[in-house]
XYZ file of C-alpha atoms in Angstrom:
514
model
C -1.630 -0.760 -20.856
C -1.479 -3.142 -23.339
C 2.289 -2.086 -25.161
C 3.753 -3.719 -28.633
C 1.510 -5.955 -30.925
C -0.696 -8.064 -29.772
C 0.164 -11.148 -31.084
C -2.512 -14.363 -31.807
C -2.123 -16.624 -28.576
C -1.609 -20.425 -30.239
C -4.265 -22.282 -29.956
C -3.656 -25.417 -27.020
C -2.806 -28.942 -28.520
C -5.277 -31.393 -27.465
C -2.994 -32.983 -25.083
C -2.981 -29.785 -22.754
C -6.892 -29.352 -22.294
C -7.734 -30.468 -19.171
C -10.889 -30.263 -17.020
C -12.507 -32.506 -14.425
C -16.064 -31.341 -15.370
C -17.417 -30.493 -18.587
C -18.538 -26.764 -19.751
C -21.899 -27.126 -18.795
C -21.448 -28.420 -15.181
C -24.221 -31.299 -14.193
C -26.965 -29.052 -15.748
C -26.665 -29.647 -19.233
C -27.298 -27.897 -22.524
C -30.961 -27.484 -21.614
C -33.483 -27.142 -18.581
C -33.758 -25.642 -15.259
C -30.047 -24.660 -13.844
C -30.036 -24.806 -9.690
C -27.062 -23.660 -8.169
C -26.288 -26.902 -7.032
C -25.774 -28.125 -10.155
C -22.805 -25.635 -10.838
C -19.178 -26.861 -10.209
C -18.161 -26.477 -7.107
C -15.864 -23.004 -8.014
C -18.678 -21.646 -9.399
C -21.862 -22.415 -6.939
C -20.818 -20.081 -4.409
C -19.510 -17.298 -6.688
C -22.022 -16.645 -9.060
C -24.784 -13.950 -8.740
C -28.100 -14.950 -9.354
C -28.828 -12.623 -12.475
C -26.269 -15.087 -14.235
C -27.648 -18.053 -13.581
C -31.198 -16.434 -14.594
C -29.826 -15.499 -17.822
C -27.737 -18.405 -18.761
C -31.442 -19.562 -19.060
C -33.170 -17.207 -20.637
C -34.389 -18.317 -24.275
C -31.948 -15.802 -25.812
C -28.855 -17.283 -24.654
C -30.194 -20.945 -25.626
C -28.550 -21.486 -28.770
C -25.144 -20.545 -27.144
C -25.633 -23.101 -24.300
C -26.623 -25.813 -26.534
C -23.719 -25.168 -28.689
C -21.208 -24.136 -25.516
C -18.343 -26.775 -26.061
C -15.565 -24.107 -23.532
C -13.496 -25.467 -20.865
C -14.685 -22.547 -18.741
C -17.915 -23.236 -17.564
C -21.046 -21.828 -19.293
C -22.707 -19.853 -16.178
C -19.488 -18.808 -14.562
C -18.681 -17.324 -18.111
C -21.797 -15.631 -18.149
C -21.303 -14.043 -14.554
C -17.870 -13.205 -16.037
C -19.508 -11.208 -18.855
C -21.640 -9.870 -16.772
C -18.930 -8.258 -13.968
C -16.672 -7.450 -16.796
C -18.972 -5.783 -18.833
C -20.867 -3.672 -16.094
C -17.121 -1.911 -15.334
C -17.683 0.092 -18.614
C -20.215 2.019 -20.770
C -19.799 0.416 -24.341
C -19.728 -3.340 -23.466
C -23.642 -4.331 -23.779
C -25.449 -6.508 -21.394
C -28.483 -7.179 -23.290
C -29.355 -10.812 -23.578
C -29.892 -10.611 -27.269
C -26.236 -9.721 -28.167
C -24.620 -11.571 -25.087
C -26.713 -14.581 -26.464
C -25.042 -13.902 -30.445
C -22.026 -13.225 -28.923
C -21.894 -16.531 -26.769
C -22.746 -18.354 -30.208
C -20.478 -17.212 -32.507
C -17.818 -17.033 -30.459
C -15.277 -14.754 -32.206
C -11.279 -15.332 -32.410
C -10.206 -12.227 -31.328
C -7.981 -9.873 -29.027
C -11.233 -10.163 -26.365
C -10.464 -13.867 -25.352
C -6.884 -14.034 -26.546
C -5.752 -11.640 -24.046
C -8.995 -11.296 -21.114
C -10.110 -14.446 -21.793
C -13.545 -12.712 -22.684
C -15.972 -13.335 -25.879
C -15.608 -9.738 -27.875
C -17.539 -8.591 -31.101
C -14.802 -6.951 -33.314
C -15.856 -3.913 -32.601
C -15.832 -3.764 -28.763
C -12.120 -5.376 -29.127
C -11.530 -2.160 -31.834
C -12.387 0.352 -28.591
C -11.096 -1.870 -25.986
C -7.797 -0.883 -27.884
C -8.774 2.505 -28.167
C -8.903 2.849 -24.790
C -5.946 0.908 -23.200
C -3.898 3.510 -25.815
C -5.674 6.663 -24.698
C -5.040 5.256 -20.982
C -1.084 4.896 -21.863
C -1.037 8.753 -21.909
C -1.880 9.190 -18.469
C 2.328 9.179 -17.172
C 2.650 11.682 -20.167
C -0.640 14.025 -18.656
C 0.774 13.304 -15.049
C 4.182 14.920 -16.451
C 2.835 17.833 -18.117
C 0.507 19.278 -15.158
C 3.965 19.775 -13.332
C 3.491 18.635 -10.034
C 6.918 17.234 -8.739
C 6.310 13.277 -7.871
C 8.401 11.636 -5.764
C 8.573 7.903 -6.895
C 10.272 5.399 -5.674
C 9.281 1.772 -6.355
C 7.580 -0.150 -3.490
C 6.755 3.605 -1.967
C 3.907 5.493 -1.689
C 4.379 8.170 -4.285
C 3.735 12.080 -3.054
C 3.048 14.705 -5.651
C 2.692 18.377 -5.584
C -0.160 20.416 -3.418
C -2.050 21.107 -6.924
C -2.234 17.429 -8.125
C -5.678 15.436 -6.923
C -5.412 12.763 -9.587
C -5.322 11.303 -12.797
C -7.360 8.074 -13.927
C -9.502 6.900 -16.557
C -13.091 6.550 -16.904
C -14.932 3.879 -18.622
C -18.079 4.680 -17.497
C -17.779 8.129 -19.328
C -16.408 7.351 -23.081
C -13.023 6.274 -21.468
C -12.402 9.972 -21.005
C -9.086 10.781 -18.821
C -9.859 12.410 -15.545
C -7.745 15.207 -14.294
C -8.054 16.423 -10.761
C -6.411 19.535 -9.361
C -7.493 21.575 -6.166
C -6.484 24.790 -9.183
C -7.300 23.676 -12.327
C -6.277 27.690 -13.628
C -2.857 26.647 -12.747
C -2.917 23.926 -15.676
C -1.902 24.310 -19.454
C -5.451 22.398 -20.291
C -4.939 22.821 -24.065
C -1.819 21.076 -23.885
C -3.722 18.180 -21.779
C -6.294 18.464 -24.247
C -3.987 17.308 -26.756
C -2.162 14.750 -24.759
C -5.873 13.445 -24.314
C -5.946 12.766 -28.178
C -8.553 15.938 -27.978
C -10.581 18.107 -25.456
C -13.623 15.440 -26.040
C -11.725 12.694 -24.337
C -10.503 15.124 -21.304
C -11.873 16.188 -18.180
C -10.706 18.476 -15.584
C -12.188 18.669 -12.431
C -12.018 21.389 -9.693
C -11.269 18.961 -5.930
C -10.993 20.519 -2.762
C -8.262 17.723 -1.592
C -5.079 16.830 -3.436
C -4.149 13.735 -3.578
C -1.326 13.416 -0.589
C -4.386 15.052 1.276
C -6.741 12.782 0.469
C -3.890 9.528 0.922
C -3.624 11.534 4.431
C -7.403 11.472 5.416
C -7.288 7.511 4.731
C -4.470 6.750 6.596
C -5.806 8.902 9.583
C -9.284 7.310 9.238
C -7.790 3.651 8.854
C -5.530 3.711 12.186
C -8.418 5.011 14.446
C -10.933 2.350 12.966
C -7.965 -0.061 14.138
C -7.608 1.356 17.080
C -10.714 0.881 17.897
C -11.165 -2.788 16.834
C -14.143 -1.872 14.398
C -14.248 -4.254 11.703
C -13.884 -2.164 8.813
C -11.874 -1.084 5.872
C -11.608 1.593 3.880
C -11.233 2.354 -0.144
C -9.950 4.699 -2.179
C -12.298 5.430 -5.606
C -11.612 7.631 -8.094
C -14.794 9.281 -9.521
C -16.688 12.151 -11.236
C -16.456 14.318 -7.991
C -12.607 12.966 -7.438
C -11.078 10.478 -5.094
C -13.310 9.913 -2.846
C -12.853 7.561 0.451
C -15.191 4.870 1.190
C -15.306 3.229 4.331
C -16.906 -0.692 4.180
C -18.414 -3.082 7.013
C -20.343 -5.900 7.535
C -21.408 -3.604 10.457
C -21.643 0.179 8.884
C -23.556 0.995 12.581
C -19.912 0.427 14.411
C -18.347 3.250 12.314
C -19.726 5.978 14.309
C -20.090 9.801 13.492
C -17.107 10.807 16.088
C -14.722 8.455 13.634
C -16.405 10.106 10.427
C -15.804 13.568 11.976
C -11.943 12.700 11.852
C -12.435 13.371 7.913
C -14.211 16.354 6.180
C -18.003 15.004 5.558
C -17.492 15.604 1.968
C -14.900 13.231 1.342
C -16.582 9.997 3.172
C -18.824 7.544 2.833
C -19.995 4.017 4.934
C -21.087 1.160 2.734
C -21.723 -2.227 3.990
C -19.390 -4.792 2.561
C -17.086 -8.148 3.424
C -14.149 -7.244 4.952
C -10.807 -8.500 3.342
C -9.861 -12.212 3.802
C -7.279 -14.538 3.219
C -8.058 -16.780 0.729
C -6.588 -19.615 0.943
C -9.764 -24.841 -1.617
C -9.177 -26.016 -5.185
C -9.478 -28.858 -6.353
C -8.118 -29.599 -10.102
C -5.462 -31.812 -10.895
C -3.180 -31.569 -13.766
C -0.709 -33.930 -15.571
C 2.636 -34.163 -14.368
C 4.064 -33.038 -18.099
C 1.555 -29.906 -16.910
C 2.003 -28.491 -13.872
C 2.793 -24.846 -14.654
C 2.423 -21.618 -12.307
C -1.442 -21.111 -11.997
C -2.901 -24.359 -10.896
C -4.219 -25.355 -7.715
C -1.562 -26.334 -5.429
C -1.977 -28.373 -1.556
C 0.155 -27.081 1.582
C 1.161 -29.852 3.758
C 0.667 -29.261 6.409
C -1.376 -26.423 5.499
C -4.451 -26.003 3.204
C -5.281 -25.175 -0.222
C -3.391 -21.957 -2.677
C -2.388 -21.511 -5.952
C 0.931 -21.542 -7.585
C 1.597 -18.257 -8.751
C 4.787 -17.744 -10.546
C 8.331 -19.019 -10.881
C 11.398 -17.407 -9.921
C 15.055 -18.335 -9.434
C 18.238 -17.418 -7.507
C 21.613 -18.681 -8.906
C 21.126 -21.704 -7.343
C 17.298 -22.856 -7.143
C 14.467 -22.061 -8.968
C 11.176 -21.653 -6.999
C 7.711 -21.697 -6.926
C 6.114 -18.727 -5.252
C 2.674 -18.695 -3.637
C 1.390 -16.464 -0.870
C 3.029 -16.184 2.735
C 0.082 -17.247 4.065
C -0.559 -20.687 2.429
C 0.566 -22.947 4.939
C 0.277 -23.617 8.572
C 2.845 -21.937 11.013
C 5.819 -22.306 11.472
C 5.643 -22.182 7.678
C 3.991 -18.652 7.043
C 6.853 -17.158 8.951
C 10.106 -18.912 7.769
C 13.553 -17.331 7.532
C 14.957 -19.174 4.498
C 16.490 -22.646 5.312
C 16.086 -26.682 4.099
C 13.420 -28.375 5.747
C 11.172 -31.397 4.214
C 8.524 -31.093 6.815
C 6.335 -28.557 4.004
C 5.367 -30.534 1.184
C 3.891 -28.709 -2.221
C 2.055 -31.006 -3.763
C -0.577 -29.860 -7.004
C -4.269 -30.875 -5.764
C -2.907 -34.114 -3.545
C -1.249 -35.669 -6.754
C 2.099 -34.856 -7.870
C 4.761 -33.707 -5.291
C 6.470 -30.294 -7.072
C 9.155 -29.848 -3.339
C 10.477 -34.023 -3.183
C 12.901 -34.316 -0.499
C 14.264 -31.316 2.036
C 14.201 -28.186 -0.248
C 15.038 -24.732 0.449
C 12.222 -22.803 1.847
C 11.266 -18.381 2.745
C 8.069 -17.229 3.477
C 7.235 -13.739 4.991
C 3.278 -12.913 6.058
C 3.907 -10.014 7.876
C 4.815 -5.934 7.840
C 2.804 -5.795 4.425
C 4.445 -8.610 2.819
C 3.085 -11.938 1.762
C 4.931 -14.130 -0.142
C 6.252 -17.314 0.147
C 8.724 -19.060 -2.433
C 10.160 -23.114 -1.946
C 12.137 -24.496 -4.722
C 10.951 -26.837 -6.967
C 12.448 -28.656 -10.048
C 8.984 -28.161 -11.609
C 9.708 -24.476 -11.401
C 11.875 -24.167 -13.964
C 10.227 -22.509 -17.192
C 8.820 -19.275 -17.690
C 5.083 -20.220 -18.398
C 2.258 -18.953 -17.172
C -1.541 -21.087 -17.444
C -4.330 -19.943 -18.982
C -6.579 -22.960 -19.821
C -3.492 -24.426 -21.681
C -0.082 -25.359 -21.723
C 2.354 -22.362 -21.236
C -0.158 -20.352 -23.731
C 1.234 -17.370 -22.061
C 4.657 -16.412 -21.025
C 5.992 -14.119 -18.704
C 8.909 -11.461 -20.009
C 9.083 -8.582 -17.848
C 8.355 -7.606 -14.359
C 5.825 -4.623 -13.914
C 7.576 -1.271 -12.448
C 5.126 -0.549 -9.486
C 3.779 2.882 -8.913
C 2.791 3.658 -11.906
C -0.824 1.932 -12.100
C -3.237 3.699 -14.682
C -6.473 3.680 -12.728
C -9.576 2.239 -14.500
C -7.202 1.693 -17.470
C -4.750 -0.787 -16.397
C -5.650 -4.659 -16.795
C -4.371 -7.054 -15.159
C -5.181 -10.829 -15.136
C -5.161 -14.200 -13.092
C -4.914 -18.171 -13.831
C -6.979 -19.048 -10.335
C -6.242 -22.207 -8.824
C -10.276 -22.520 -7.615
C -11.546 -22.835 -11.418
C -8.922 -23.507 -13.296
C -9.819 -20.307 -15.462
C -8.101 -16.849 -16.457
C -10.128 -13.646 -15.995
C -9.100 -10.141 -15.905
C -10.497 -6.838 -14.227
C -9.197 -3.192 -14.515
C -6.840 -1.506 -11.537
C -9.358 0.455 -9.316
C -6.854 1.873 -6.478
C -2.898 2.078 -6.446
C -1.377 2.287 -2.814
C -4.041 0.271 -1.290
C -3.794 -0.036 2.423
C -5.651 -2.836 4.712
C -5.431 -3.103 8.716
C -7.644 -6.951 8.436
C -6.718 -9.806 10.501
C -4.068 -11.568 7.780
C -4.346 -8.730 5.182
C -2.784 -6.090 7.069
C -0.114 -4.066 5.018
C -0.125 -0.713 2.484
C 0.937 -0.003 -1.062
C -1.149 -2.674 -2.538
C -2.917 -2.298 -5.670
C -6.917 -3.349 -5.428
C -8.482 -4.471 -8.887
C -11.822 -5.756 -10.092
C -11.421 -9.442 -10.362
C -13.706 -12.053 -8.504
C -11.645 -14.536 -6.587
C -12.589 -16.728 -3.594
C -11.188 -19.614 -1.004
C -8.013 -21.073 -3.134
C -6.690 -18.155 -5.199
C -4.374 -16.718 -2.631
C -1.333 -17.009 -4.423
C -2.113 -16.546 -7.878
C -0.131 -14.363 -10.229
C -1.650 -11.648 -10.972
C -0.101 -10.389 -14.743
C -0.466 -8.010 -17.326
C -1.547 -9.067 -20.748
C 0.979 -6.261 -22.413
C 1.328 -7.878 -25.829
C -0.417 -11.101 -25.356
C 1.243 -14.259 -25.129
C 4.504 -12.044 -23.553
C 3.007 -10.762 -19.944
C 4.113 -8.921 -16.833
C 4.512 -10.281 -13.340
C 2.308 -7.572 -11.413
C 2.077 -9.245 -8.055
C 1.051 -12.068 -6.016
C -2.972 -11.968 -4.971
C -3.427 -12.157 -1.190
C -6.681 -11.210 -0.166
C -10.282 -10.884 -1.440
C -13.073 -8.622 -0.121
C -16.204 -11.286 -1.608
C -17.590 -12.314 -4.209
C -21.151 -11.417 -4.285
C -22.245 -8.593 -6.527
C -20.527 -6.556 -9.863
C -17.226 -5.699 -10.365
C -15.820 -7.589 -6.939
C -12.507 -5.806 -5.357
C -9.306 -8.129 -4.218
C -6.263 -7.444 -3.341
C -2.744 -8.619 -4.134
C 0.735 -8.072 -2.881
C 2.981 -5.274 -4.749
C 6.093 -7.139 -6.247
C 9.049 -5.870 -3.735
C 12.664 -4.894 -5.360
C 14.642 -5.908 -1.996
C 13.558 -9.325 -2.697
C 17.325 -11.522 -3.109
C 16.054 -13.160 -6.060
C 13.808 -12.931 -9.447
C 11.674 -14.257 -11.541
C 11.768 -16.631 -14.602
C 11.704 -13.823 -17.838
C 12.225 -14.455 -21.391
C 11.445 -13.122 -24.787
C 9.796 -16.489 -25.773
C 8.617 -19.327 -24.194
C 11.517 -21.187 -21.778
C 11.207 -24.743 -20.456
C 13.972 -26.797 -18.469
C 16.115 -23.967 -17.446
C 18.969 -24.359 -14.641
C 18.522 -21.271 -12.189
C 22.197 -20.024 -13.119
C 20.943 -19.587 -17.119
C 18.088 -17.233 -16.720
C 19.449 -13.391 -16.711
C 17.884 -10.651 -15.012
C 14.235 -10.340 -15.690
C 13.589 -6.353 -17.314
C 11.270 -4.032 -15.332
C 8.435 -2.909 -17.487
C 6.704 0.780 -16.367
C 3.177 -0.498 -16.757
């Protein structure tokens, strides 16, 4: 949801724009683009139909003029993935190519980072607010819910679902195994009016359906095929999807464990750590967000800041680093060194070290005197800021965005939540009560902070990204790491932007119901 006003994001004094390679890559503002002319980032993340049409003759004029940090093709892919996710952001060439030119100031790439017209900013808004009345349509079905942050919610034996679809006018999407058994007028109106509802008659509820996955997921284990398998919310209702590099190895015997109408086998990547980028910042820079190197270790991305009353920290995935360091029960060491891309140490000396990649957990924080502000990167210098910390559980499917600064390209893109309570059984990406979202990330973003763009320069914390599923095709799944409440610390949170703070100063940061 996007909650408050949305206020303009200041524009980035000269001083903080920063990028090893210009906007249009080693291809220039005109002729053939091969994709091994792209940045590095970009080469092997792109899909073909964006290179084609950052090429084609309509979209000429807005190469020639393209003077963006981010770089032209990989915003065009970006456009592309982001656009196909809904029914009223066009693809056609001719306005992609306007749009690309004229460039418009406006909520679009304020808070996603994404060119806009006016108008598809007006019903982006109208949608996010139609989406913030899913709690309120959860609450008046009546189906007790038991919640309890960092859980796996339950609900009642009538309740199959609630979610938002933006392939069908942005309508809400209620699913109950009895829809009689519903007040529908009085959803109706919640809805903002019977156009923008739909009610759907499911044969599973939704603890059924969460069942069915679970049951499905430990037997594929079991059996060591390599396969995962998604939740998707659709016209029919939640519906599980089961993904392989190898559909062949899930065989009908493991299918038959689920009713037939509730399955299907795509192929697909399985999940992945993803953990190499390669920008380096200024020291008078270095902000969550930017590529960070593990030594020993490889490649991540600072994610956020946080603080106990004693340190503050920089937090990254559990996995970035080589063992012992993925697995470290909280003590001084100097033999892990953080430094951003090779170039500026941000842990001198022995500092104080935790790191758990195990039992669905992976997070790792080390303090750092560099981690001591409440900024957040976005192709600038603290342009965003983080206030709150998102309450978990209460995801609005296909409504919710949320948004990364990814070490690998030193850009911020955003993607809407496709699955709350996502579970995984892959080698390094094994744990449940994730949340999966459309975003495209690859080798080098593990880490990142994922964040929600509530009222835009203010964010959420959501979570720290762990794993990735790809990055060829539309609308790419990845995965990130729900923020626990056991942790014995928090993050940096004010109500404006904070820089040079001692770890004793910053209060409690607020939880935010998302």
């Amino acid at each position: 949801m996007l909650a408050g006003s949305l206020l303009a994001v200041p524009s980035a004094p000269a001083s903080a724009r920063y990028d090893p390679r210009p906007g249009l890559g080693d291809y220039g503002a005109q002729g053939p683009i091969d994709r091994g002319l792209l940045p590095e980032y970009a080469a092997d993340r792109v899909d073909d139909r964006a290179i084609a049409l950052a090429q084609a003759p309509q979209l000429a004029a807005a190469r020639t003029s393209w003077n963006v940090e981010m770089d032209f093709v990989f915003h065009v892919d970006y456009q592309l993935k982001f656009r196909s996710q809904t029914d009223y952001l066009s693809t056609d060439p001719s306005h992609l190519g306007a749009l690309l030119k004229n460039r418009p100031q406006n909520l679009g790439i304020d808070t996603l980072g994404l060119y806009m017209t006016d108008g598809e900013a007006a019903e982006f808004t109208r949608r996010q607010e139609r989406g913030d009345r899913i709690p309120l349509i959860r609450a008046a079905i009546g189906e007790s819910e038991s919640k309890v942050e960092g859980q796996e919610p339950r609900y009642g034996p009538n309740f199959g679902g609630v979610w938002q679809d933006q392939l069908d006018g942005g309508a809400i999407v209620v699913a109950l195994v009895d829809p009689s058994r519903a007040d529908q007028a009085r959803l109706a109106q919640i809805a903002g009016g019977k156009e923008h509802l739909r009610v759907i008659d499911v044969e599973y509820s939704w603890n059924q359906v969460q069942g069915y996955r679970d049951t499905l997921l430990a037997a594929l284990d079991k059996r060591g095929v390599p396969a995962g398998v998604r939740v998707n919310s659709t016209g029919q209702g939640r519906k599980l999807e089961v993904f392989s590099p190898d559909p062949k190895s899930v065989t009908s015997d493991l299918l038959g464990l689920v009713p037939g109408s509730l399955v299907s086998v795509v192929e697909g990547p399985l999940d992945v750590e993803e953990a190499p980028p390669t920008d380096t910042h200024p020291e008078a820079e270095q902000q969550p967000g930017l590529s960070i190197e593990l030594d020993p270790g490889g490649t991540c991305t600072w994610g956020i800041n946080g603080h106990s009353t004693v340190w503050n920290y920089l937090v990254t995935a559990g996995h970035c680093g080589d063992p012992p360091f993925e697995e470290f029960a909280g003590a001084f060491t100097d033999d892990l060194e953080i430094h951003q891309n090779d170039s500026f140490e941000l842990t001198p000396g022995s500092q104080y070290l935790e790191s758990r990649n195990s039992a669905g957990w992976d997070f790792k924080r080390m303090a750092s005197p560099q981690a001591d502000s409440n900024c957040y990167h976005a192709v600038g210098s603290c342009i965003r800021y983080v206030q709150w910390r998102a309450f978990h559980n209460s995801w609005e499917v296909g409504s919710d965005i949320v948004c990364a600064s990814l070490g690998t390209t030193n850009t911020y893109v955003c993607g809407t939540v496709a699955e709350e309570n996502y579970s995984s059984t892959a080698a390094g990406c094994e744990g449940s009560r994730w949340v999966r979202y459309n975003v495209d990330t690859t080798n080098g973003d593990s880490g990142s902070g994922l964040i929600g763009p509530v009222a835009s320069p203010a964010v959420t914390i959501d979570a720290i990204h762990a794993c990735g599923s790809g990055t060829s095709g539309f609308g790419n799944t990845a995965f990130d790491v729900m923020t626990q409440t056991i942790l014995t610390w928090d993050f940096n949170c004010a109500n404006s932007v904070v820089t040079g703070r001692a770890p004793t100063a910053w209060a409690a940061c607020p939880v935010l119901d998302r």
